[in-house]
Coordinates of C-alpha atoms in Angstrom, one line a residue:
V1 CA 16.2 -6.9 1.3
Q2 CA 14.2 -4.8 -1.0
L3 CA 10.6 -3.8 -1.8
Q4 CA 9.7 -2.2 -5.0
A5 CA 6.4 -0.4 -5.7
S6 CA 5.4 0.1 -9.3
G7 CA 2.4 1.1 -11.4
G8 CA 2.0 4.8 -10.6
G9 CA 1.4 7.4 -13.2
L10 CA -0.5 10.5 -14.3
V11 CA -4.2 10.0 -14.5
Q12 CA -7.4 12.1 -14.6
P13 CA -9.9 12.3 -11.8
G14 CA -12.2 9.3 -11.9
D15 CA -9.5 7.0 -13.5
S16 CA -8.1 3.9 -12.0
L17 CA -4.6 2.6 -11.4
R18 CA -3.2 -0.7 -10.0
L19 CA -0.1 -0.5 -7.9
S20 CA 2.1 -3.6 -7.4
C21 CA 4.6 -4.4 -4.7
A22 CA 7.3 -7.0 -5.2
A23 CA 10.0 -8.1 -2.8
S24 CA 13.5 -9.4 -3.1
G25 CA 15.7 -10.8 -0.4
F26 CA 12.9 -12.0 1.8
V27 CA 9.7 -14.0 1.6
L28 CA 6.9 -11.5 1.0
S29 CA 4.2 -14.0 1.9
D30 CA 5.5 -14.1 5.5
Y31 CA 4.7 -10.5 6.0
A32 CA 1.8 -8.2 6.4
I33 CA 2.0 -5.5 3.8
G34 CA 1.0 -1.9 4.1
W35 CA 0.6 0.8 1.5
F36 CA 1.5 4.3 2.7
R37 CA 1.6 7.6 0.8
L38 CA 3.4 10.9 1.2
A39 CA 2.0 14.0 -0.4
P40 CA 3.9 17.3 -0.6
G41 CA 3.4 19.3 2.6
K42 CA 1.6 16.4 4.4
R43 CA 2.6 13.7 6.8
R44 CA 3.0 10.1 5.6
E45 CA -0.2 8.2 6.1
A46 CA -1.3 4.6 5.9
V47 CA -3.7 3.9 3.1
S48 CA -4.4 0.2 3.2
C49 CA -2.9 -2.9 4.8
I50 CA -3.3 -6.7 4.5
T51 CA -2.3 -9.6 6.7
H52 CA 0.3 -12.1 5.5
R53 CA -2.4 -14.6 4.5
G54 CA -4.6 -12.0 3.0
D55 CA -7.5 -12.8 5.3
N56 CA -7.8 -9.4 6.9
T57 CA -7.5 -5.9 5.5
W58 CA -7.6 -2.3 6.7
Y59 CA -8.4 0.9 4.8
K60 CA -8.1 4.6 5.5
D61 CA -11.6 6.0 5.7
S62 CA -11.1 8.3 2.7
V63 CA -10.3 5.4 0.4
K64 CA -12.9 2.9 1.5
G65 CA -15.0 1.8 -1.4
R66 CA -12.5 3.1 -3.9
F67 CA -9.3 1.2 -3.1
T68 CA -8.8 -2.6 -2.9
I69 CA -5.8 -4.3 -1.5
S70 CA -5.0 -7.9 -2.4
R71 CA -2.1 -10.3 -2.6
D72 CA -1.0 -13.3 -4.6
N73 CA 1.3 -15.2 -2.3
A74 CA 2.1 -17.7 -5.0
K75 CA 3.5 -14.9 -7.1
E76 CA 4.9 -13.0 -4.0
M77 CA 3.0 -9.9 -5.0
V78 CA 0.7 -7.4 -3.3
Y79 CA -1.5 -5.1 -5.2
L80 CA -3.5 -1.9 -4.6
Q81 CA -6.3 -1.3 -7.0
M82 CA -7.3 2.3 -7.0
S83 CA -10.5 3.5 -8.6
S84 CA -12.4 6.8 -8.7
L85 CA -9.1 8.6 -8.1
K86 CA -9.3 12.1 -6.8
P87 CA -6.7 14.9 -6.9
E88 CA -6.2 14.5 -3.1
D89 CA -4.9 11.0 -3.8
T90 CA -1.8 12.5 -5.4
A91 CA 1.2 11.3 -3.6
V92 CA 4.2 9.0 -3.7
Y93 CA 2.9 5.6 -2.7
Y94 CA 5.1 3.1 -0.8
C95 CA 4.7 -0.5 0.2
A96 CA 6.1 -1.7 3.4
A97 CA 6.4 -5.0 5.2
S98 CA 5.7 -5.9 8.8
Y99 CA 6.3 -9.3 10.4
Y100 CA 3.2 -8.8 12.6
D101 CA -0.3 -9.1 11.3
G102 CA -1.5 -6.8 14.1
S103 CA 0.3 -4.0 12.4
I104 CA -2.5 -3.7 9.8
Y105 CA -4.8 -2.2 12.4
D106 CA -4.4 1.5 13.0
P107 CA -1.1 1.1 11.3
E108 CA 2.0 3.1 12.2
A109 CA 4.9 3.4 9.9
S110 CA 7.3 2.5 12.7
E111 CA 5.8 -1.0 12.9
Y112 CA 6.9 -1.7 9.3
T113 CA 10.4 -3.0 8.9
Y114 CA 11.1 -3.0 5.2
W115 CA 10.3 -0.2 2.9
G116 CA 10.8 0.2 -0.8
Q117 CA 11.2 3.1 -3.1
G118 CA 7.8 4.6 -3.9
T119 CA 5.9 5.2 -7.1
Q120 CA 4.3 8.5 -8.0
V121 CA 0.6 8.8 -8.4
T122 CA -0.6 12.1 -9.8
V123 CA -4.3 12.7 -10.3
S124 CA -5.0 15.9 -12.3
S125 CA -7.2 17.1 -15.0

């Protein structure tokens, strides 16, 4: 069972990135997916989550209007489109899977069962 986040990189403030999350060993479309991030010296925080059918989403206040989470269950992929990136968005981003759609609301990392290796996002001029 594995999740893999990809798509990170070094960008300038105001730029965009799209992160992707793929799964192996389980059916991604059966799970709610959350994007979390961990920045140096900070606690891990939830950024955005989506229910297994993609009919409901949640966003951290500081990313609302800038980030968009989506999924393509036919391709077993989940995406995080990040726009207007800011230096404070710099972090390692992880995708995680929860069997419970309720986990997308006020998400806690402990509610997510499967985690993958993260992808580094660095926003710097």
